[in-house]
PDB file of C-alpha atoms in Angstrom:
ATOM      1  CA  GLU A   1     161.214 378.978 139.077  1.00  0.00           C
ATOM      2  CA  ALA A   2     163.681 381.604 137.835  1.00  0.00           C
ATOM      3  CA  GLN A   3     164.167 381.088 134.145  1.00  0.00           C
ATOM      4  CA  VAL A   4     164.596 382.415 130.638  1.00  0.00           C
ATOM      5  CA  THR A   5     161.969 381.064 128.265  1.00  0.00           C
ATOM      6  CA  GLN A   6     162.467 380.953 124.520  1.00  0.00           C
ATOM      7  CA  ASN A   7     159.954 379.975 121.894  1.00  0.00           C
ATOM      8  CA  PRO A   8     159.865 378.086 119.683  1.00  0.00           C
ATOM      9  CA  ARG A   9     162.450 375.409 120.503  1.00  0.00           C
ATOM     10  CA  TYR A  10     162.647 374.273 116.885  1.00  0.00           C
ATOM     11  CA  LEU A  11     161.775 376.149 113.725  1.00  0.00           C
ATOM     12  CA  ILE A  12     162.161 375.335 110.049  1.00  0.00           C
ATOM     13  CA  THR A  13     161.361 378.160 107.670  1.00  0.00           C
ATOM     14  CA  VAL A  14     161.955 379.280 104.111  1.00  0.00           C
ATOM     15  CA  THR A  15     164.251 382.010 102.867  1.00  0.00           C
ATOM     16  CA  GLY A  16     162.699 385.452 103.126  1.00  0.00           C
ATOM     17  CA  LYS A  17     159.798 384.616 105.431  1.00  0.00           C
ATOM     18  CA  LYS A  18     159.865 386.953 108.423  1.00  0.00           C
ATOM     19  CA  LEU A  19     160.026 385.288 111.809  1.00  0.00           C
ATOM     20  CA  THR A  20     160.245 386.215 115.470  1.00  0.00           C
ATOM     21  CA  VAL A  21     161.815 384.216 118.271  1.00  0.00           C
ATOM     22  CA  THR A  22     160.429 385.246 121.626  1.00  0.00           C
ATOM     23  CA  CYS A  23     162.375 385.495 124.870  1.00  0.00           C
ATOM     24  CA  SER A  24     161.009 386.185 128.321  1.00  0.00           C
ATOM     25  CA  GLN A  25     162.637 386.248 131.758  1.00  0.00           C
ATOM     26  CA  ASN A  26     160.982 386.271 135.170  1.00  0.00           C
ATOM     27  CA  MET A  27     163.939 387.483 137.245  1.00  0.00           C
ATOM     28  CA  ASN A  28     163.504 391.244 136.753  1.00  0.00           C
ATOM     29  CA  HIS A  29     166.924 391.356 135.068  1.00  0.00           C
ATOM     30  CA  GLU A  30     167.989 394.566 133.367  1.00  0.00           C
ATOM     31  CA  TYR A  31     170.459 393.005 130.925  1.00  0.00           C
ATOM     32  CA  MET A  32     169.306 390.731 128.131  1.00  0.00           C
ATOM     33  CA  SER A  33     171.185 389.373 125.160  1.00  0.00           C
ATOM     34  CA  TRP A  34     170.919 387.133 122.116  1.00  0.00           C
ATOM     35  CA  TYR A  35     173.646 384.718 121.024  1.00  0.00           C
ATOM     36  CA  ARG A  36     174.001 382.315 118.160  1.00  0.00           C
ATOM     37  CA  GLN A  37     176.050 379.142 118.442  1.00  0.00           C
ATOM     38  CA  ASP A  38     177.687 377.524 115.436  1.00  0.00           C
ATOM     39  CA  PRO A  39     180.136 374.587 115.255  1.00  0.00           C
ATOM     40  CA  GLY A  40     183.708 375.814 115.265  1.00  0.00           C
ATOM     41  CA  LEU A  41     182.655 379.408 115.945  1.00  0.00           C
ATOM     42  CA  GLY A  42     181.273 379.075 119.457  1.00  0.00           C
ATOM     43  CA  LEU A  43     178.793 381.527 120.930  1.00  0.00           C
ATOM     44  CA  ARG A  44     178.642 384.946 119.326  1.00  0.00           C
ATOM     45  CA  GLN A  45     176.629 387.881 120.592  1.00  0.00           C
ATOM     46  CA  ILE A  46     174.013 389.283 118.205  1.00  0.00           C
ATOM     47  CA  TYR A  47     172.392 392.089 120.197  1.00  0.00           C
ATOM     48  CA  TYR A  48     172.130 393.079 123.810  1.00  0.00           C
ATOM     49  CA  SER A  49     169.950 395.371 125.876  1.00  0.00           C
ATOM     50  CA  MET A  50     170.853 397.194 129.055  1.00  0.00           C
ATOM     51  CA  ASN A  51     167.283 398.177 129.871  1.00  0.00           C
ATOM     52  CA  VAL A  52     163.904 398.992 128.350  1.00  0.00           C
ATOM     53  CA  GLU A  53     164.278 400.840 125.041  1.00  0.00           C
ATOM     54  CA  VAL A  54     168.095 400.525 125.201  1.00  0.00           C
ATOM     55  CA  THR A  55     169.638 398.078 122.734  1.00  0.00           C
ATOM     56  CA  ASP A  56     173.015 397.769 121.065  1.00  0.00           C
ATOM     57  CA  LYS A  57     174.780 395.624 118.495  1.00  0.00           C
ATOM     58  CA  GLY A  58     176.962 392.713 119.426  1.00  0.00           C
ATOM     59  CA  ASP A  59     179.491 390.951 117.216  1.00  0.00           C
ATOM     60  CA  VAL A  60     177.138 389.662 114.499  1.00  0.00           C
ATOM     61  CA  PRO A  61     174.049 391.911 114.215  1.00  0.00           C
ATOM     62  CA  GLU A  62     173.584 391.830 110.442  1.00  0.00           C
ATOM     63  CA  GLY A  63     170.209 390.440 109.397  1.00  0.00           C
ATOM     64  CA  TYR A  64     168.688 390.676 112.883  1.00  0.00           C
ATOM     65  CA  LYS A  65     166.532 393.141 114.772  1.00  0.00           C
ATOM     66  CA  VAL A  66     165.529 393.312 118.402  1.00  0.00           C
ATOM     67  CA  SER A  67     163.222 395.377 120.561  1.00  0.00           C
ATOM     68  CA  ARG A  68     162.890 395.886 124.313  1.00  0.00           C
ATOM     69  CA  LYS A  69     159.527 397.435 125.040  1.00  0.00           C
ATOM     70  CA  GLU A  70     159.131 395.654 128.370  1.00  0.00           C
ATOM     71  CA  LYS A  71     161.760 394.621 130.867  1.00  0.00           C
ATOM     72  CA  ARG A  72     160.890 390.928 130.737  1.00  0.00           C
ATOM     73  CA  ASN A  73     160.730 390.459 126.942  1.00  0.00           C
ATOM     74  CA  PHE A  74     163.434 390.660 124.302  1.00  0.00           C
ATOM     75  CA  PRO A  75     162.296 389.229 120.954  1.00  0.00           C
ATOM     76  CA  LEU A  76     164.686 388.488 118.099  1.00  0.00           C
ATOM     77  CA  ILE A  77     163.353 389.349 114.652  1.00  0.00           C
ATOM     78  CA  LEU A  78     164.633 388.043 111.343  1.00  0.00           C
ATOM     79  CA  GLU A  79     162.994 390.223 108.684  1.00  0.00           C
ATOM     80  CA  SER A  80     164.248 388.192 105.720  1.00  0.00           C
ATOM     81  CA  PRO A  81     165.955 385.004 106.915  1.00  0.00           C
ATOM     82  CA  SER A  82     168.682 383.445 104.810  1.00  0.00           C
ATOM     83  CA  PRO A  83     170.289 379.979 104.980  1.00  0.00           C
ATOM     84  CA  ASN A  84     173.419 381.406 106.683  1.00  0.00           C
ATOM     85  CA  GLN A  85     171.212 382.241 109.658  1.00  0.00           C
ATOM     86  CA  THR A  86     170.630 378.556 110.266  1.00  0.00           C
ATOM     87  CA  SER A  87     171.956 378.186 113.793  1.00  0.00           C
ATOM     88  CA  LEU A  88     171.222 377.509 117.443  1.00  0.00           C
ATOM     89  CA  TYR A  89     170.054 380.686 119.168  1.00  0.00           C
ATOM     90  CA  PHE A  90     170.190 381.477 122.859  1.00  0.00           C
ATOM     91  CA  CYS A  91     168.601 384.263 124.805  1.00  0.00           C
ATOM     92  CA  ALA A  92     170.193 385.229 128.110  1.00  0.00           C
ATOM     93  CA  SER A  93     169.574 387.662 130.950  1.00  0.00           C
ATOM     94  CA  SER A  94     171.619 389.062 133.805  1.00  0.00           C
ATOM     95  CA  ARG A  95     171.215 391.361 136.774  1.00  0.00           C
ATOM     96  CA  GLY A  96     174.607 392.940 136.223  1.00  0.00           C
ATOM     97  CA  SER A  97     178.145 392.644 134.962  1.00  0.00           C
ATOM     98  CA  ALA A  98     179.529 390.576 137.802  1.00  0.00           C
ATOM     99  CA  TYR A  99     176.754 388.007 137.908  1.00  0.00           C
ATOM    100  CA  GLY A 100     176.964 386.249 134.592  1.00  0.00           C
ATOM    101  CA  TYR A 101     174.073 385.367 132.342  1.00  0.00           C
ATOM    102  CA  THR A 102     171.203 382.916 132.752  1.00  0.00           C
ATOM    103  CA  PHE A 103     170.535 381.250 129.415  1.00  0.00           C
ATOM    104  CA  GLY A 104     167.384 379.916 127.856  1.00  0.00           C
ATOM    105  CA  SER A 105     167.160 376.390 126.447  1.00  0.00           C
ATOM    106  CA  GLY A 106     167.816 377.498 122.882  1.00  0.00           C
ATOM    107  CA  THR A 107     165.993 377.735 119.576  1.00  0.00           C
ATOM    108  CA  ARG A 108     167.256 375.623 116.721  1.00  0.00           C
ATOM    109  CA  LEU A 109     166.480 377.496 113.502  1.00  0.00           C
ATOM    110  CA  THR A 110     166.804 376.031 110.029  1.00  0.00           C
ATOM    111  CA  VAL A 111     166.343 378.277 106.997  1.00  0.00           C
ATOM    112  CA  VAL A 112     165.924 376.426 103.702  1.00  0.00           C
TER     113      VAL A 112
ATOM    114  CA  GLN B   1     193.232 385.825 115.973  1.00  0.00           C
ATOM    115  CA  LYS B   2     190.150 385.110 118.059  1.00  0.00           C
ATOM    116  CA  GLU B   3     189.756 387.076 121.273  1.00  0.00           C
ATOM    117  CA  VAL B   4     189.302 383.906 123.296  1.00  0.00           C
ATOM    118  CA  GLU B   5     190.887 380.569 122.431  1.00  0.00           C
ATOM    119  CA  GLN B   6     190.100 377.132 123.790  1.00  0.00           C
ATOM    120  CA  ASP B   7     191.196 373.686 122.691  1.00  0.00           C
ATOM    121  CA  PRO B   8     187.980 372.103 121.359  1.00  0.00           C
ATOM    122  CA  GLY B   9     188.923 368.612 122.532  1.00  0.00           C
ATOM    123  CA  PRO B  10     187.359 366.183 123.045  1.00  0.00           C
ATOM    124  CA  LEU B  11     189.198 365.530 126.263  1.00  0.00           C
ATOM    125  CA  SER B  12     188.555 362.007 127.516  1.00  0.00           C
ATOM    126  CA  VAL B  13     189.457 361.067 131.093  1.00  0.00           C
ATOM    127  CA  PRO B  14     188.624 358.194 133.468  1.00  0.00           C
ATOM    128  CA  GLU B  15     186.294 358.780 136.388  1.00  0.00           C
ATOM    129  CA  GLY B  16     188.116 360.233 139.378  1.00  0.00           C
ATOM    130  CA  ALA B  17     190.782 362.008 137.330  1.00  0.00           C
ATOM    131  CA  ILE B  18     191.779 365.633 137.810  1.00  0.00           C
ATOM    132  CA  VAL B  19     190.782 367.643 134.763  1.00  0.00           C
ATOM    133  CA  SER B  20     192.458 370.834 133.590  1.00  0.00           C
ATOM    134  CA  LEU B  21     190.617 373.038 131.107  1.00  0.00           C
ATOM    135  CA  ASN B  22     192.359 376.086 129.724  1.00  0.00           C
ATOM    136  CA  CYS B  23     191.607 379.289 127.918  1.00  0.00           C
ATOM    137  CA  THR B  24     193.677 382.188 126.606  1.00  0.00           C
ATOM    138  CA  TYR B  25     192.451 385.660 125.754  1.00  0.00           C
ATOM    139  CA  SER B  26     193.891 388.695 124.044  1.00  0.00           C
ATOM    140  CA  ASN B  27     191.841 391.659 125.303  1.00  0.00           C
ATOM    141  CA  SER B  28     193.319 393.326 128.395  1.00  0.00           C
ATOM    142  CA  ALA B  29     189.962 395.041 129.044  1.00  0.00           C
ATOM    143  CA  PHE B  30     188.387 391.805 130.250  1.00  0.00           C
ATOM    144  CA  GLN B  31     187.612 392.199 133.926  1.00  0.00           C
ATOM    145  CA  TYR B  32     185.485 389.225 134.941  1.00  0.00           C
ATOM    146  CA  PHE B  33     186.160 385.656 134.021  1.00  0.00           C
ATOM    147  CA  MET B  34     183.450 383.062 133.922  1.00  0.00           C
ATOM    148  CA  TRP B  35     183.167 379.380 133.236  1.00  0.00           C
ATOM    149  CA  TYR B  36     179.994 377.936 131.801  1.00  0.00           C
ATOM    150  CA  ARG B  37     179.025 374.306 131.432  1.00  0.00           C
ATOM    151  CA  GLN B  38     176.824 373.230 128.538  1.00  0.00           C
ATOM    152  CA  TYR B  39     175.214 369.830 128.333  1.00  0.00           C
ATOM    153  CA  SER B  40     174.120 368.530 124.964  1.00  0.00           C
ATOM    154  CA  ARG B  41     170.958 370.267 123.685  1.00  0.00           C
ATOM    155  CA  LYS B  42     170.879 372.644 126.659  1.00  0.00           C
ATOM    156  CA  GLY B  43     171.769 376.267 127.237  1.00  0.00           C
ATOM    157  CA  PRO B  44     175.042 377.145 128.989  1.00  0.00           C
ATOM    158  CA  GLU B  45     174.835 377.379 132.772  1.00  0.00           C
ATOM    159  CA  LEU B  46     177.121 379.511 134.905  1.00  0.00           C
ATOM    160  CA  LEU B  47     179.574 377.375 136.832  1.00  0.00           C
ATOM    161  CA  MET B  48     181.968 379.881 138.364  1.00  0.00           C
ATOM    162  CA  TYR B  49     183.119 383.423 137.991  1.00  0.00           C
ATOM    163  CA  THR B  50     186.052 385.366 139.311  1.00  0.00           C
ATOM    164  CA  TYR B  51     187.202 388.956 139.124  1.00  0.00           C
ATOM    165  CA  SER B  52     190.824 389.017 140.071  1.00  0.00           C
ATOM    166  CA  SER B  53     193.941 387.024 139.370  1.00  0.00           C
ATOM    167  CA  GLY B  54     194.377 384.022 141.621  1.00  0.00           C
ATOM    168  CA  ASN B  55     192.326 380.995 142.547  1.00  0.00           C
ATOM    169  CA  LYS B  56     188.683 380.556 143.456  1.00  0.00           C
ATOM    170  CA  GLU B  57     187.386 377.257 144.745  1.00  0.00           C
ATOM    171  CA  ASP B  58     183.846 375.889 144.791  1.00  0.00           C
ATOM    172  CA  GLY B  59     183.493 372.266 145.768  1.00  0.00           C
ATOM    173  CA  ARG B  60     185.323 370.112 143.228  1.00  0.00           C
ATOM    174  CA  PHE B  61     185.908 373.083 140.930  1.00  0.00           C
ATOM    175  CA  THR B  62     188.761 375.589 141.040  1.00  0.00           C
ATOM    176  CA  ALA B  63     189.015 378.565 138.698  1.00  0.00           C
ATOM    177  CA  GLN B  64     192.408 380.141 138.183  1.00  0.00           C
ATOM    178  CA  VAL B  65     193.131 383.447 136.460  1.00  0.00           C
ATOM    179  CA  ASP B  66     196.510 384.823 135.477  1.00  0.00           C
ATOM    180  CA  LYS B  67     195.917 388.283 134.035  1.00  0.00           C
ATOM    181  CA  SER B  68     199.602 388.886 133.349  1.00  0.00           C
ATOM    182  CA  SER B  69     199.695 386.015 130.868  1.00  0.00           C
ATOM    183  CA  LYS B  70     195.992 386.255 129.906  1.00  0.00           C
ATOM    184  CA  TYR B  71     195.424 382.643 130.855  1.00  0.00           C
ATOM    185  CA  ILE B  72     192.362 381.103 132.521  1.00  0.00           C
ATOM    186  CA  SER B  73     192.055 377.590 133.888  1.00  0.00           C
ATOM    187  CA  LEU B  74     189.330 375.432 135.369  1.00  0.00           C
ATOM    188  CA  PHE B  75     190.302 372.390 137.418  1.00  0.00           C
ATOM    189  CA  ILE B  76     187.859 369.621 138.237  1.00  0.00           C
ATOM    190  CA  ARG B  77     188.828 367.222 141.008  1.00  0.00           C
ATOM    191  CA  ASP B  78     187.430 363.704 141.316  1.00  0.00           C
ATOM    192  CA  SER B  79     185.734 364.016 137.936  1.00  0.00           C
ATOM    193  CA  GLN B  80     182.398 362.248 137.499  1.00  0.00           C
ATOM    194  CA  PRO B  81     180.551 361.002 134.396  1.00  0.00           C
ATOM    195  CA  SER B  82     177.998 363.741 135.098  1.00  0.00           C
ATOM    196  CA  ASP B  83     180.768 366.288 134.415  1.00  0.00           C
ATOM    197  CA  SER B  84     180.735 365.218 130.758  1.00  0.00           C
ATOM    198  CA  ALA B  85     179.792 368.400 128.930  1.00  0.00           C
ATOM    199  CA  THR B  86     181.273 371.267 126.974  1.00  0.00           C
ATOM    200  CA  TYR B  87     183.013 373.889 129.087  1.00  0.00           C
ATOM    201  CA  LEU B  88     183.063 377.466 127.866  1.00  0.00           C
ATOM    202  CA  CYS B  89     185.256 380.191 129.240  1.00  0.00           C
ATOM    203  CA  GLY B  90     183.737 383.647 129.141  1.00  0.00           C
ATOM    204  CA  PRO B  91     185.807 386.735 129.796  1.00  0.00           C
ATOM    205  CA  TYR B  92     183.578 389.739 130.423  1.00  0.00           C
ATOM    206  CA  ALA B  93     184.100 393.482 129.947  1.00  0.00           C
ATOM    207  CA  GLY B  94     181.363 396.112 130.058  1.00  0.00           C
ATOM    208  CA  ASN B  95     178.276 394.468 128.622  1.00  0.00           C
ATOM    209  CA  MET B  96     180.100 392.088 126.347  1.00  0.00           C
ATOM    210  CA  LEU B  97     180.440 388.478 127.423  1.00  0.00           C
ATOM    211  CA  THR B  98     182.815 386.886 124.915  1.00  0.00           C
ATOM    212  CA  PHE B  99     182.973 383.126 124.756  1.00  0.00           C
ATOM    213  CA  GLY B 100     185.658 380.721 123.802  1.00  0.00           C
ATOM    214  CA  GLY B 101     184.640 377.929 121.453  1.00  0.00           C
ATOM    215  CA  GLY B 102     184.404 375.471 124.321  1.00  0.00           C
ATOM    216  CA  THR B 103     186.197 372.274 125.289  1.00  0.00           C
ATOM    217  CA  ARG B 104     184.244 369.043 125.171  1.00  0.00           C
ATOM    218  CA  LEU B 105     184.965 366.839 128.179  1.00  0.00           C
ATOM    219  CA  MET B 106     184.090 363.156 128.414  1.00  0.00           C
ATOM    220  CA  VAL B 107     184.474 361.389 131.767  1.00  0.00           C
ATOM    221  CA  LYS B 108     184.314 357.626 131.369  1.00  0.00           C
ATOM    222  CA  PRO B 109     183.089 355.353 134.199  1.00  0.00           C
TER     223      PRO B 109
END
């Protein structure tokens, strides 16, 4: 089944403790992206990647890092999480501009 | 001003009604226009996309784009309770898919 898989689905952590949210897609898509979704603010792009070793900032990149060492994986790294990064995170992939994104099921992160 | 604006709703309609969901945008660079549906506790799923101004139909769904007024619409005919979800419009330019805040739709049996 074609899908984007995120892990974990739920995560509660403490301020300052580094964490990684993994994302993997099995569709051989070149484009991958991370979004966060907050009430009243909608979905906002954090980082995106056009291909292996090619990443760029989205609208809200502060406090996040990404890497794209393999085509299928695009992990999101929070080096020092803070409470304002409490949010619902989505990873997405696409085969090109005109085809839209396939989204993962989301990771609900709480930073206390 | 946000780049993409949507009325958050909720919009409550009876089963069988025609639903109109709307979106305005400010960036003339947007080339593709997409509608996503998001059920509670799920990721958004692509419903429809269109490139040019005009209408595009897919079953009970019709997407309408008016680039001159920067206005996007999604019409749902014969709405069903299973259509109850949040609908997100997503204009797209380059590698940036920008979302509206979404409109929550509730279709009551």
